[in-house]
Short mmCIF file of C-alpha atoms in Angstrom, two decimals:
data_model
loop_
_atom_site.label_atom_id
_atom_site.label_comp_id
_atom_site.label_asym_id
_atom_site.label_seq_id
_atom_site.Cartn_x
_atom_site.Cartn_y
_atom_site.Cartn_z
CA MET A 113 -179.30 -100.11 23.96
CA PRO A 114 -182.60 -102.00 24.41
CA PRO A 115 -185.05 -100.92 27.12
CA LEU A 116 -184.63 -102.78 30.40
CA LEU A 117 -187.10 -103.82 33.08
CA ILE A 118 -185.67 -104.75 36.48
CA ALA A 119 -188.56 -106.60 38.07
CA ASN A 120 -189.61 -107.39 41.64
CA ALA A 121 -186.68 -105.71 43.39
CA ARG A 122 -186.20 -104.33 46.85
CA VAL A 123 -185.27 -100.69 46.29
CA ILE A 124 -183.11 -98.34 48.37
CA ASP A 125 -183.55 -95.12 46.41
CA ALA A 126 -181.20 -92.97 48.61
CA LEU A 127 -183.96 -90.43 49.21
CA ALA A 128 -183.67 -91.10 52.97
CA GLY A 129 -186.82 -93.24 53.10
CA GLU A 130 -187.19 -96.89 54.03
CA PRO A 131 -186.48 -99.64 51.48
CA ARG A 132 -189.45 -100.61 49.30
CA ASP A 133 -190.12 -104.23 48.39
CA GLY A 134 -191.70 -105.46 45.18
CA GLN A 135 -190.69 -102.67 42.81
CA ASP A 136 -190.19 -102.60 39.05
CA ILE A 137 -187.68 -100.19 37.47
CA LEU A 138 -188.06 -99.38 33.79
CA ILE A 139 -184.97 -98.02 32.02
CA ASP A 140 -185.16 -96.51 28.55
CA ASP A 141 -182.56 -94.58 26.58
CA GLY A 142 -180.11 -94.62 29.49
CA THR A 143 -182.47 -93.04 32.02
CA ILE A 144 -184.96 -94.25 34.61
CA ALA A 145 -188.37 -94.09 32.92
CA ALA A 146 -190.52 -95.44 35.77
CA ILE A 147 -190.42 -96.98 39.25
CA ALA A 148 -193.63 -98.66 40.40
CA PRO A 149 -194.95 -101.66 42.35
CA THR A 150 -194.31 -104.91 40.53
CA GLY A 151 -196.84 -105.65 37.81
CA SER A 152 -198.40 -102.17 37.79
CA LEU A 153 -196.45 -100.71 34.88
CA THR A 154 -198.07 -100.54 31.48
CA ILE A 155 -195.33 -101.33 28.97
CA ALA A 156 -195.70 -99.39 25.74
CA GLN A 157 -195.98 -101.34 22.48
CA GLY A 158 -192.81 -99.67 21.22
CA LEU A 159 -190.82 -101.49 23.88
CA SER A 160 -191.28 -104.92 22.32
CA SER A 161 -187.53 -105.63 22.56
CA LEU A 162 -187.58 -105.05 26.30
CA GLU A 163 -185.10 -107.09 28.32
CA ARG A 164 -186.43 -108.27 31.67
CA ILE A 165 -184.18 -109.06 34.63
CA ASP A 166 -185.81 -110.81 37.56
CA ALA A 167 -184.45 -109.05 40.66
CA HIS A 168 -186.35 -111.12 43.21
CA GLY A 169 -184.09 -111.41 46.25
CA LEU A 170 -181.94 -108.47 45.15
CA THR A 171 -181.65 -105.00 46.67
CA VAL A 172 -181.24 -102.25 44.08
CA MET A 173 -179.38 -99.05 44.99
CA PRO A 174 -177.94 -96.11 43.08
CA GLY A 175 -174.48 -96.66 41.67
CA PHE A 176 -171.85 -95.66 44.21
CA PHE A 177 -169.33 -92.83 44.09
CA ASP A 178 -165.73 -92.90 45.22
CA CYS A 179 -164.80 -89.25 45.70
CA HIS A 180 -161.08 -89.82 46.18
CA ILE A 181 -159.13 -92.14 43.90
CA HIS A 182 -155.84 -92.14 42.00
CA ALA A 183 -156.63 -94.23 38.93
CA SER A 184 -153.07 -94.74 37.66
CA THR A 185 -151.47 -95.39 41.05
CA THR A 186 -150.88 -98.73 42.76
CA PRO A 187 -150.19 -99.21 46.50
CA ASP A 188 -146.55 -99.17 47.54
CA GLN A 189 -145.16 -97.75 44.32
CA GLY A 190 -141.64 -96.54 44.89
CA ALA A 191 -140.22 -93.13 44.09
CA LEU A 192 -137.84 -94.74 41.59
CA GLU A 193 -140.79 -95.71 39.39
CA GLY A 194 -141.80 -92.06 39.21
CA ILE A 195 -138.51 -91.36 37.44
CA THR A 196 -138.06 -94.49 35.34
CA GLU A 197 -141.55 -95.61 34.38
CA ALA A 198 -143.02 -94.46 31.06
CA GLU A 199 -146.28 -92.55 31.26
CA SER A 200 -147.85 -95.08 28.89
CA ALA A 201 -147.22 -97.82 31.49
CA LYS A 202 -149.08 -95.81 34.13
CA THR A 203 -151.96 -95.22 31.74
CA LEU A 204 -152.25 -98.86 30.73
CA ARG A 205 -152.06 -99.97 34.36
CA ALA A 206 -155.06 -97.76 35.09
CA VAL A 207 -157.28 -99.69 32.66
CA PRO A 208 -157.79 -102.83 34.81
CA GLN A 209 -157.85 -100.68 37.92
CA LEU A 210 -160.73 -98.59 36.59
CA ARG A 211 -162.56 -101.73 35.54
CA ALA A 212 -162.12 -103.19 39.04
CA THR A 213 -163.57 -99.99 40.48
CA LEU A 214 -166.65 -100.25 38.27
CA MET A 215 -167.10 -103.95 39.08
CA ALA A 216 -167.10 -103.08 42.78
CA GLY A 217 -170.24 -101.02 42.16
CA VAL A 218 -168.65 -97.59 41.74
CA THR A 219 -170.19 -95.93 38.70
CA THR A 220 -168.74 -92.43 39.30
CA ALA A 221 -165.37 -91.44 40.74
CA ARG A 222 -163.30 -88.33 41.39
CA ASP A 223 -159.59 -88.66 40.62
CA LEU A 224 -157.64 -86.27 42.83
CA ALA A 225 -154.27 -86.38 41.07
CA GLY A 226 -152.84 -88.47 38.28
CA ALA A 227 -155.55 -88.75 35.64
CA ASP A 228 -155.67 -86.19 32.85
CA SER A 229 -158.60 -85.32 30.62
CA GLY A 230 -157.87 -88.26 28.33
CA PHE A 231 -158.89 -90.67 31.07
CA ARG A 232 -162.19 -88.88 31.62
CA ASP A 233 -162.97 -88.51 27.93
CA SER A 234 -162.08 -92.13 27.09
CA LEU A 235 -164.35 -93.41 29.84
CA GLU A 236 -167.18 -91.15 28.72
CA ALA A 237 -166.78 -92.37 25.13
CA GLY A 238 -166.80 -96.02 26.23
CA VAL A 239 -163.27 -96.70 24.99
CA ILE A 240 -162.47 -98.46 28.26
CA PRO A 241 -164.77 -99.69 31.06
CA GLY A 242 -164.79 -97.80 34.32
CA PRO A 243 -166.64 -95.23 36.36
CA ARG A 244 -167.61 -91.85 35.01
CA LEU A 245 -164.62 -89.74 36.04
CA LEU A 246 -164.16 -86.23 37.39
CA ILE A 247 -160.54 -85.06 37.50
CA ALA A 248 -158.34 -82.65 39.42
CA LEU A 249 -155.17 -83.45 37.39
CA ARG A 250 -152.70 -82.67 40.19
CA ILE A 251 -152.31 -81.22 43.67
CA LEU A 252 -151.35 -77.55 44.11
CA SER A 253 -148.64 -77.22 46.75
CA ILE A 254 -146.20 -74.79 48.31
CA THR A 255 -142.46 -75.32 47.94
CA GLY A 256 -141.58 -78.22 50.20
CA GLY A 257 -145.24 -79.12 50.70
CA HIS A 258 -147.14 -82.34 50.14
CA GLY A 259 -147.18 -81.95 46.36
CA ASP A 260 -143.49 -81.07 46.02
CA SER A 261 -142.07 -84.38 44.84
CA ARG A 262 -138.55 -83.14 44.15
CA ALA A 263 -135.53 -84.68 45.81
CA VAL A 264 -133.27 -82.50 47.96
CA ASN A 265 -131.12 -81.74 44.91
CA GLY A 266 -134.18 -80.57 42.98
CA LEU A 267 -134.57 -83.66 40.81
CA ALA A 268 -138.25 -84.28 40.03
CA LEU A 269 -139.26 -87.70 41.32
CA ASP A 270 -142.53 -87.59 39.38
CA SER A 271 -142.89 -85.60 36.18
CA GLY A 272 -146.19 -87.15 35.06
CA PRO A 273 -149.62 -85.53 34.87
CA GLY A 274 -150.19 -86.09 38.59
CA ALA A 275 -147.03 -84.33 39.70
CA GLY A 276 -147.68 -81.40 42.03
CA ALA A 277 -147.73 -77.82 40.80
CA ILE A 278 -145.71 -75.49 43.03
CA ALA A 279 -146.45 -71.87 43.93
CA ASP A 280 -145.70 -69.54 46.84
CA SER A 281 -148.06 -66.58 46.80
CA PRO A 282 -151.75 -65.91 46.18
CA GLN A 283 -150.90 -64.53 42.75
CA GLU A 284 -148.88 -67.59 41.79
CA PHE A 285 -151.66 -69.88 42.97
CA VAL A 286 -154.15 -68.03 40.80
CA ARG A 287 -151.90 -68.71 37.82
CA ILE A 288 -151.51 -72.46 38.43
CA THR A 289 -155.22 -72.75 39.16
CA ARG A 290 -155.85 -71.27 35.73
CA GLU A 291 -153.38 -73.74 34.23
CA ALA A 292 -155.32 -76.67 35.72
CA ILE A 293 -158.57 -75.23 34.41
CA ARG A 294 -156.99 -74.76 30.97
CA GLU A 295 -156.04 -78.45 30.97
CA GLY A 296 -159.61 -79.51 31.72
CA ALA A 297 -159.82 -79.91 35.50
CA ASP A 298 -163.29 -80.49 36.96
CA TRP A 299 -161.94 -79.95 40.48
CA ILE A 300 -158.95 -78.15 41.96
CA LYS A 301 -156.98 -79.97 44.65
CA ILE A 302 -154.73 -78.18 47.12
CA ALA A 303 -152.39 -79.29 49.90
CA ALA A 304 -153.68 -77.50 53.00
CA THR A 305 -151.19 -79.48 55.10
CA GLY A 306 -148.25 -81.75 54.62
CA GLY A 307 -148.73 -85.49 54.36
CA MET A 308 -147.49 -88.75 55.73
CA GLY A 309 -145.82 -89.69 52.45
CA SER A 310 -144.04 -86.41 51.77
CA PRO A 311 -140.48 -86.23 53.12
CA ARG A 312 -140.17 -82.47 53.78
CA SER A 313 -143.60 -81.70 55.21
CA HIS A 314 -145.70 -82.99 58.08
CA PRO A 315 -149.45 -83.15 58.81
CA GLU A 316 -149.40 -80.14 61.15
CA GLY A 317 -147.68 -77.84 58.66
CA GLY A 318 -146.44 -77.58 55.12
CA GLY A 319 -149.62 -76.33 53.49
CA LEU A 320 -150.91 -73.29 51.66
CA SER A 321 -151.56 -70.20 53.75
CA GLU A 322 -155.17 -69.20 54.25
CA SER A 323 -154.80 -66.29 51.82
CA GLU A 324 -153.33 -68.64 49.19
CA MET A 325 -156.20 -71.08 49.65
CA ARG A 326 -158.74 -68.29 49.42
CA ALA A 327 -157.17 -67.14 46.15
CA VAL A 328 -157.58 -70.65 44.70
CA VAL A 329 -161.18 -70.93 45.93
CA ASP A 330 -162.13 -67.55 44.49
CA GLU A 331 -160.51 -68.27 41.12
CA ALA A 332 -162.10 -71.73 40.85
CA LYS A 333 -165.50 -70.26 41.68
CA ARG A 334 -165.02 -67.50 39.11
CA HIS A 335 -164.51 -70.13 36.40
CA GLY A 336 -167.41 -72.34 37.46
CA ILE A 337 -165.27 -75.24 38.67
CA ALA A 338 -167.12 -77.82 40.80
CA GLY A 339 -165.06 -76.97 43.86
CA VAL A 340 -161.75 -77.07 45.67
CA ALA A 341 -160.76 -80.25 47.51
CA ALA A 342 -158.20 -79.79 50.28
CA HIS A 343 -155.80 -82.51 51.34
CA ALA A 344 -155.86 -81.65 55.03
CA ILE A 345 -154.70 -83.79 57.95
CA GLY A 346 -153.51 -81.42 60.68
CA THR A 347 -155.79 -79.33 62.88
CA ALA A 348 -154.66 -75.85 61.85
CA GLY A 349 -154.62 -76.60 58.13
CA ILE A 350 -158.12 -78.10 58.21
CA ALA A 351 -159.43 -75.02 60.01
CA ALA A 352 -157.77 -72.63 57.55
CA ALA A 353 -159.12 -74.57 54.56
CA VAL A 354 -162.66 -74.45 55.92
CA ARG A 355 -162.39 -70.71 56.56
CA ALA A 356 -161.05 -70.23 53.03
CA GLY A 357 -164.16 -71.85 51.59
CA VAL A 358 -163.02 -75.20 50.20
CA ARG A 359 -165.80 -77.57 49.18
CA SER A 360 -164.36 -80.76 50.67
CA ILE A 361 -161.82 -81.76 53.29
CA GLU A 362 -159.90 -84.87 52.26
CA HIS A 363 -158.82 -87.04 55.22
CA GLY A 364 -159.48 -84.51 58.01
CA TYR A 365 -157.93 -86.84 60.56
CA LEU A 366 -157.11 -84.27 63.26
CA VAL A 367 -160.15 -81.98 62.92
CA ASP A 368 -161.01 -80.19 66.18
CA ASP A 369 -164.43 -79.45 67.69
CA GLU A 370 -164.44 -75.80 66.64
CA THR A 371 -163.77 -76.69 63.01
CA ILE A 372 -166.39 -79.44 63.11
CA GLU A 373 -168.93 -76.77 64.03
CA ALA A 374 -167.66 -74.51 61.24
CA MET A 375 -167.95 -77.34 58.69
CA ILE A 376 -171.56 -77.96 59.70
CA GLU A 377 -172.36 -74.25 59.47
CA ARG A 378 -170.71 -73.82 56.06
CA GLY A 379 -171.77 -77.16 54.58
CA THR A 380 -168.16 -78.26 54.08
CA VAL A 381 -168.06 -81.95 53.17
CA LEU A 382 -165.72 -84.44 54.85
CA VAL A 383 -164.21 -87.22 52.73
CA PRO A 384 -162.48 -89.18 55.51
CA THR A 385 -160.71 -91.91 53.46
CA LEU A 386 -160.84 -94.26 56.44
CA SER A 387 -159.46 -97.06 54.26
CA THR A 388 -156.01 -95.49 54.48
CA LEU A 389 -156.05 -95.58 58.29
CA THR A 390 -156.32 -99.36 58.34
CA ARG A 391 -153.83 -99.96 55.55
CA ALA A 392 -150.80 -101.95 56.60
CA VAL A 393 -147.58 -100.00 56.31
CA SER A 394 -145.25 -101.39 53.67
CA PRO A 395 -142.16 -103.10 55.12
CA THR A 396 -140.11 -100.94 52.78
CA ALA A 397 -141.68 -97.66 54.01
CA ALA A 398 -139.26 -94.96 55.09
CA PRO A 399 -138.90 -94.49 58.87
CA TRP A 400 -140.34 -90.99 58.70
CA VAL A 401 -143.49 -92.37 57.01
CA VAL A 402 -143.94 -94.92 59.79
CA ALA A 403 -143.41 -92.31 62.50
CA LYS A 404 -145.88 -89.81 60.99
CA ARG A 405 -148.52 -92.48 60.48
CA ARG A 406 -148.17 -93.65 64.07
CA ARG A 407 -148.56 -90.14 65.49
CA THR A 408 -151.56 -89.38 63.29
CA ILE A 409 -153.45 -92.64 63.58
CA GLU A 410 -153.38 -92.51 67.38
CA ARG A 411 -155.99 -89.71 67.27
CA ALA A 412 -157.52 -89.93 63.82
CA GLY A 413 -160.23 -92.49 64.54
CA GLU A 414 -161.51 -90.59 67.55
CA ARG A 415 -161.61 -87.25 65.72
CA ILE A 416 -163.39 -88.67 62.65
CA SER A 417 -165.93 -90.35 64.92
CA ALA A 418 -166.52 -87.00 66.65
CA ALA A 419 -167.15 -85.32 63.30
CA LEU A 420 -169.59 -88.00 62.20
CA ALA A 421 -171.43 -87.91 65.53
CA ALA A 422 -171.79 -84.13 65.27
CA GLY A 423 -173.44 -84.38 61.85
CA VAL A 424 -170.76 -83.19 59.42
CA GLN A 425 -171.76 -83.95 55.83
CA VAL A 426 -169.84 -87.01 54.65
CA ALA A 427 -169.07 -88.35 51.18
CA LEU A 428 -167.40 -91.67 50.50
CA GLY A 429 -163.78 -91.64 49.36
CA THR A 430 -161.08 -94.27 49.73
CA ASP A 431 -157.77 -92.94 48.38
CA ALA A 432 -157.73 -95.98 46.07
CA GLY A 433 -154.29 -96.19 44.57
CA ILE A 434 -152.88 -95.76 48.06
CA VAL A 435 -155.16 -98.66 49.00
CA PRO A 436 -156.19 -101.33 46.45
CA HIS A 437 -158.55 -100.54 43.62
CA GLY A 438 -161.71 -102.65 43.66
CA ASP A 439 -162.02 -102.67 47.46
CA ASN A 440 -163.81 -99.31 47.37
CA LEU A 441 -166.97 -100.29 49.23
CA ARG A 442 -164.97 -101.43 52.22
CA GLU A 443 -165.21 -97.75 53.15
CA LEU A 444 -168.95 -98.20 53.84
CA GLY A 445 -168.26 -100.57 56.70
CA LEU A 446 -165.55 -98.32 58.08
CA LEU A 447 -167.97 -95.39 58.13
CA VAL A 448 -170.37 -97.55 60.14
CA ASP A 449 -167.53 -98.59 62.46
CA HIS A 450 -166.95 -94.87 63.14
CA GLY A 451 -170.55 -94.07 63.94
CA LEU A 452 -172.78 -93.85 60.87
CA THR A 453 -175.79 -96.09 60.42
CA PRO A 454 -175.72 -98.39 57.38
CA MET A 455 -178.26 -96.15 55.62
CA GLN A 456 -176.18 -93.05 56.38
CA ALA A 457 -173.11 -94.79 54.95
CA ILE A 458 -175.02 -95.69 51.77
CA LEU A 459 -176.14 -92.06 51.46
CA ALA A 460 -172.52 -90.95 51.87
CA GLY A 461 -171.65 -93.08 48.84
CA THR A 462 -174.63 -92.05 46.74
CA ALA A 463 -176.80 -88.96 47.30
CA ASN A 464 -174.27 -87.02 49.40
CA ALA A 465 -171.44 -87.73 46.97
CA ALA A 466 -173.55 -86.72 43.99
CA ARG A 467 -174.42 -83.45 45.73
CA LEU A 468 -170.75 -82.77 46.49
CA ASN A 469 -169.87 -83.20 42.82
CA GLY A 470 -172.76 -81.10 41.53
CA LEU A 471 -174.33 -84.15 39.86
CA ASP A 472 -177.36 -84.58 42.12
CA ASP A 473 -179.74 -83.60 39.33
CA GLU A 474 -178.38 -86.53 37.27
CA VAL A 475 -177.37 -89.38 39.61
CA GLY A 476 -177.06 -90.37 43.26
CA THR A 477 -180.70 -91.34 43.80
CA LEU A 478 -183.13 -93.61 41.99
CA GLU A 479 -185.69 -91.23 40.50
CA VAL A 480 -187.56 -90.97 37.23
CA GLY A 481 -185.60 -88.90 34.73
CA LYS A 482 -182.20 -89.54 36.25
CA ARG A 483 -179.36 -91.38 34.57
CA ALA A 484 -179.72 -95.13 35.06
CA ASP A 485 -176.65 -95.79 37.20
CA LEU A 486 -177.59 -98.52 39.65
CA VAL A 487 -176.37 -101.68 41.34
CA ALA A 488 -178.09 -104.68 42.88
CA THR A 489 -176.92 -107.21 45.43
CA SER A 490 -178.28 -110.39 46.98
CA LEU A 491 -176.65 -109.36 50.26
CA ASP A 492 -178.39 -107.26 52.92
CA PRO A 493 -176.90 -103.73 52.79
CA LEU A 494 -178.69 -102.57 55.92
CA GLY A 495 -178.14 -105.75 57.94
CA ASP A 496 -174.47 -106.15 57.04
CA VAL A 497 -173.08 -103.23 55.03
CA HIS A 498 -169.56 -104.62 55.49
CA SER A 499 -170.50 -107.48 53.15
CA LEU A 500 -170.70 -105.11 50.16
CA ALA A 501 -166.90 -105.12 50.11
CA MET A 502 -166.85 -108.83 49.25
CA PRO A 503 -165.69 -109.81 45.75
CA HIS A 504 -168.63 -110.07 43.34
CA ALA A 505 -170.98 -108.54 45.90
CA MET A 506 -172.87 -106.83 43.07
CA SER A 507 -175.10 -109.18 41.09
CA LEU A 508 -176.16 -106.40 38.72
CA ILE A 509 -174.38 -103.23 37.62
CA VAL A 510 -176.03 -100.80 35.21
CA GLN A 511 -174.24 -97.68 34.01
CA ALA A 512 -176.18 -95.11 31.97
CA GLY A 513 -178.58 -97.90 31.00
CA ASP A 514 -175.85 -100.31 29.88
CA VAL A 515 -175.86 -103.63 31.72
CA ILE A 516 -172.26 -104.17 32.85
CA THR A 517 -172.88 -107.37 34.79
CA ARG A 518 -176.10 -109.24 35.43
CA PRO A 519 -177.58 -112.09 37.47
CA SER A 520 -177.23 -115.51 35.88
CA GLU A 521 -180.85 -115.72 34.75
CA THR A 522 -182.41 -113.12 32.49
CA VAL A 523 -185.45 -113.26 30.27
CA THR A 524 -185.87 -111.35 27.01
CA ARG A 525 -189.26 -110.71 25.47
#
């Protein structure tokens, strides 16, 4: 790829400082080679093929993360499809969905059930366009828990790569954790509580015991896995997951004050997936789904706001697949609606998310030597962060130095 100069940009580098106007960013060999006031860089003779993009009027930020997606899932898929649909159909459906995610400005994502290592490796090799992907493969669940997708008669409603793995003791959970690691998992996902979409469990129960969760955490740590992500909605399950040492709490809708304090003390990260709270319930949803959502949503907004106000570490995640792919940055505005400042929301989607995933030495901030994942917009991210969810909000997307989309006018020299 040719070297690239992004000239005269306003820069939000996600290092917690104020935006800087009039900056040039030099990208070479996929990494950020220099950031300096416009016109002050000395361009080496060897960069004669340099491409120059005039970013006047644009704000440049690090590429965003979505720490909770399901790449091969589409909202309102029925259980029947899990039985009848070929796995190739799910895989092919993921291709435009991953592209939509990238075009929204998300250059890295964490798939928390459904994508196998082939998705990750194909994206890394450039076979298909999409965000760099970290995978958990599937959710680990107890019998009858959130990841147990069997019908009452035992028929598996989903036998694909995202289908839950079932265990019922610390020893059994060690074994299925090892299986996920053998298959290439970057993360391990567990069901610390039941869910709103699972027929035999509910948000205040139906999860792994604390000893089972601790066994998973210890085994993942022993193998150098990035961390354990806990699907956790109900109060008791969230608390047990935090005590067990999980790295991130997914959803966390009914977290109590005591657990908020424990999360701050331990550095446990909250991925609140606020997008799912505002999602309209499908008219074909089962009555038990509607009832569980109603009971949970009544308190969820208030409890998430309390966690954000207290200073819990937050990383952006949407549950895309449950909500539409490509609307990922709508979550930024929802984080602001629940108490973060626009800059804090941007940090949740960049530096904080990179730190959660153990990639903060590579991406998440705009610094010399880091991978050139960045986006630029003509909108004002700090004045109206909600606007970043608009279609085509990103005028420029660069991933590992490759220009994915660019402003209409570029100059090559």
